[in-house]
Short mmCIF file of N, CA and C in Angstrom, two decimals:
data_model
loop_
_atom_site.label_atom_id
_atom_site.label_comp_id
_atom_site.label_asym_id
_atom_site.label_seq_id
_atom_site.Cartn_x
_atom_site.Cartn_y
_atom_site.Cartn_z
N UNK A 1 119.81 128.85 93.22
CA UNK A 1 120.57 127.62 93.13
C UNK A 1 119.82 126.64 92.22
N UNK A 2 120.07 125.79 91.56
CA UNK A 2 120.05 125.08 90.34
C UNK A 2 119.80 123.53 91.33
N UNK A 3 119.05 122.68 90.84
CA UNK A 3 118.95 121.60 91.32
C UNK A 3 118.70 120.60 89.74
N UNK A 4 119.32 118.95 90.28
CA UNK A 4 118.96 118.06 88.81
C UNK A 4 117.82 117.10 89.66
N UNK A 5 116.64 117.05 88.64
CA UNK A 5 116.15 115.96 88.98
C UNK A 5 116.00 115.48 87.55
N UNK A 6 115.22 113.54 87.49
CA UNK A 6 115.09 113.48 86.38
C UNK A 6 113.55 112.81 85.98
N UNK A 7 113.43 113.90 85.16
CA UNK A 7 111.79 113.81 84.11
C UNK A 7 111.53 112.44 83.44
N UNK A 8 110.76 111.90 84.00
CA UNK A 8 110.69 110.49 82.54
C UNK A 8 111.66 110.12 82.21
N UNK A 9 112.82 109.77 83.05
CA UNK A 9 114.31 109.05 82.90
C UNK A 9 115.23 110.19 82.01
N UNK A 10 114.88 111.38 82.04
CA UNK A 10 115.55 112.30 81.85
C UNK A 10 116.15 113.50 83.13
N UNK A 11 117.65 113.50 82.59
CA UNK A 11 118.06 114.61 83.50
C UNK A 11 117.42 115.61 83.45
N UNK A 12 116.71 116.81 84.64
CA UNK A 12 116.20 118.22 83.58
C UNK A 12 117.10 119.08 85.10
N UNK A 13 117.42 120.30 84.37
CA UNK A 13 117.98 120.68 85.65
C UNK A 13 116.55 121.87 86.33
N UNK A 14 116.46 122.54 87.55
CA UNK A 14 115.24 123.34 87.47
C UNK A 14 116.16 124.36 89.01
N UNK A 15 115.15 125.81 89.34
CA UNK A 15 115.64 126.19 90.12
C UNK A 15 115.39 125.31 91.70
N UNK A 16 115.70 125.86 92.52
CA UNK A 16 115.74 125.36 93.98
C UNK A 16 114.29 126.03 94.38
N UNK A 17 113.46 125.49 95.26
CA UNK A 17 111.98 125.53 95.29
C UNK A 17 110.87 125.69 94.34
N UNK A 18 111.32 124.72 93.07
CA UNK A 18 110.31 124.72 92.13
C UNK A 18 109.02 123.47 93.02
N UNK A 19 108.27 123.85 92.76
CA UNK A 19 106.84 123.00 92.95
C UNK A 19 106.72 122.03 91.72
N UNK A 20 105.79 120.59 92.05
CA UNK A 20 105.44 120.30 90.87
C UNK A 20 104.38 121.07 89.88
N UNK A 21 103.59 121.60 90.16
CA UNK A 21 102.48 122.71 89.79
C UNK A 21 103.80 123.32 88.80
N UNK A 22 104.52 123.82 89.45
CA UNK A 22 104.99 125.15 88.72
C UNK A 22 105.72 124.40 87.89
N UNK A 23 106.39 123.15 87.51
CA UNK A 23 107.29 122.61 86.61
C UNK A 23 105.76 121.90 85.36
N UNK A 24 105.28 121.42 86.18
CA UNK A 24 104.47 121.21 84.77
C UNK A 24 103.64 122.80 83.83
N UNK A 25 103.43 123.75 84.92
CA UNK A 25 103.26 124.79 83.86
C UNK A 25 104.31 125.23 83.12
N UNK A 26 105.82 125.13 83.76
CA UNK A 26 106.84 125.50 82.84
C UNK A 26 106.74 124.46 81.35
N UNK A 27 106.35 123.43 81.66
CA UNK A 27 106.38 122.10 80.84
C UNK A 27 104.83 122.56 79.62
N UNK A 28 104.14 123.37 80.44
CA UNK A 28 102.91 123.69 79.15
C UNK A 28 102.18 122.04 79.31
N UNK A 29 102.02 121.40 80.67
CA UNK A 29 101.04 120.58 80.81
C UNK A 29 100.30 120.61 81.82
N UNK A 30 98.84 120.48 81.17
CA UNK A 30 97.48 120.62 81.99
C UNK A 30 97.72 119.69 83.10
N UNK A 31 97.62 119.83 84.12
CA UNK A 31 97.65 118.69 85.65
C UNK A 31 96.46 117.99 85.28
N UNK A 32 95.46 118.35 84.83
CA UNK A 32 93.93 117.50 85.02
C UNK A 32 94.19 116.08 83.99
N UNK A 33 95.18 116.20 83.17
CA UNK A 33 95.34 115.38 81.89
C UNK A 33 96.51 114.29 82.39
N UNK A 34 97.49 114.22 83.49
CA UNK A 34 98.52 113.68 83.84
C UNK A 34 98.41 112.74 85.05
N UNK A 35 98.81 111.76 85.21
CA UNK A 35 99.21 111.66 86.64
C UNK A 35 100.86 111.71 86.72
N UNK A 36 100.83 112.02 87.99
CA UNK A 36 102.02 112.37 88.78
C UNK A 36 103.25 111.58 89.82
N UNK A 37 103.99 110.61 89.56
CA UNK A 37 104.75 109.69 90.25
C UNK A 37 105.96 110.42 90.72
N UNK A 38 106.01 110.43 91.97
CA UNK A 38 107.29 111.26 92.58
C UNK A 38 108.30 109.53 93.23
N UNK A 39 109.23 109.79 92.84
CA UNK A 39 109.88 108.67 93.67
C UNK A 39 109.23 107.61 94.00
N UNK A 40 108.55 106.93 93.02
CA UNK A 40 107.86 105.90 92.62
C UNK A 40 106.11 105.91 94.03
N UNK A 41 105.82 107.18 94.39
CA UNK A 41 104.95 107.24 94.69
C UNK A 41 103.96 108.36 94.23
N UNK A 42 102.25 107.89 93.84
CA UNK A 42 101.77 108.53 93.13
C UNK A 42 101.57 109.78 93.89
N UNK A 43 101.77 111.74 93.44
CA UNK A 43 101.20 112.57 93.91
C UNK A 43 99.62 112.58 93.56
N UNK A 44 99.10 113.34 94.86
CA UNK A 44 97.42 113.81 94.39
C UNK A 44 97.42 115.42 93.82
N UNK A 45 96.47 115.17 92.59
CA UNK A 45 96.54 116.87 92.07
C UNK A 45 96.73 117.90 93.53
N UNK A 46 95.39 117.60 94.14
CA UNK A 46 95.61 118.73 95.23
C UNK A 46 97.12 118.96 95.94
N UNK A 47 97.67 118.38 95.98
CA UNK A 47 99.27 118.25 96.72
C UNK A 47 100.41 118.88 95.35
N UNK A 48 100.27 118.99 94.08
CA UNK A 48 101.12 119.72 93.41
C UNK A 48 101.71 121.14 93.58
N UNK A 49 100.57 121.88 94.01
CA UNK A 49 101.37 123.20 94.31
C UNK A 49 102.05 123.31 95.93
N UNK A 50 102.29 122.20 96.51
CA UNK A 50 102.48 121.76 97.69
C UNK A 50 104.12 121.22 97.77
N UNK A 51 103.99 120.48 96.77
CA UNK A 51 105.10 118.98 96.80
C UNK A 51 106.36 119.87 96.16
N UNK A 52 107.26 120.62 96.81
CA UNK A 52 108.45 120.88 96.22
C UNK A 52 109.93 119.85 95.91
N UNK A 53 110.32 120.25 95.00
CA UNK A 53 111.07 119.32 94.32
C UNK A 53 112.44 119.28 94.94
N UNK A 54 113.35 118.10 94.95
CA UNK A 54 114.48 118.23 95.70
C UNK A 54 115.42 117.38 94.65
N UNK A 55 116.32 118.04 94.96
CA UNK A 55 118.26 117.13 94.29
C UNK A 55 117.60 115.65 94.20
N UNK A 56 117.76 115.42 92.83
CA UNK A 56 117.92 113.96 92.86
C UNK A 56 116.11 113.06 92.82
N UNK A 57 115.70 114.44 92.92
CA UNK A 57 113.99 113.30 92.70
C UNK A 57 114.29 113.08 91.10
N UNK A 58 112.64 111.87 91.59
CA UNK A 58 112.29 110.95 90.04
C UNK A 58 111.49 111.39 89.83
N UNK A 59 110.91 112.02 88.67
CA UNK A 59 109.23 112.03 88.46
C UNK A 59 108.92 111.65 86.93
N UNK A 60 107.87 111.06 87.19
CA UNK A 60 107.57 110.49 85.84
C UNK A 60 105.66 111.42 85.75
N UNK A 61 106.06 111.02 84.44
CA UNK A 61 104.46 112.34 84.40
C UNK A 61 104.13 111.43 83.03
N UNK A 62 102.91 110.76 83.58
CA UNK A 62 101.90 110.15 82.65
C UNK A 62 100.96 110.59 82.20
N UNK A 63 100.64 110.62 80.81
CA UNK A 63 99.51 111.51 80.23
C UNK A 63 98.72 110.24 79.95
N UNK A 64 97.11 110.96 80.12
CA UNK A 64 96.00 110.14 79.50
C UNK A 64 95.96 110.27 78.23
N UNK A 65 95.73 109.16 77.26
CA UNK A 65 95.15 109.23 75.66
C UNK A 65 93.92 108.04 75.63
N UNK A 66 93.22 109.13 75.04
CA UNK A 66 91.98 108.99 74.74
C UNK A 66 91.76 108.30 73.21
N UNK A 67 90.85 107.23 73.51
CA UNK A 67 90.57 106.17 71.74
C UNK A 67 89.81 105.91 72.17
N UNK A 68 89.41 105.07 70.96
CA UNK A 68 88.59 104.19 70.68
C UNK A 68 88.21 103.21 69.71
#
């Protein structure tokens, strides 16, 4: 079964018990480099392969950049 949630104010559609772990490896992003906002609350790395995704979540996925 097919579920929509939306990515960074994007619709994405994904299967039914995707993890966040497993959507950012589908996504080809390192967890150590991101933080993680589920429904405007922050996840902890350790809790990604944990936190399965449901109809209608928010997640926003912030990357660190590095300057100087």
């Amino acid at each position: 079964m097919k579920l929509l949630i939306n990515v960074n104010g994007e619709k994405r559609e994904i299967v039914e018990g995707l993890t966040i772990g497993q959507l950012l490896e589908e996504l080809d992003i390192r967890p150590g480099r991101v933080v993680i906002e589920l429904n405007r609350d922050i996840v902890s790395r350790e809790a990604y392969d944990s936190s399965i995704l449901k109809e209608g979540d928010a997640l926003e996925i912030v990357h660190f950049v590095g300057g100087g």
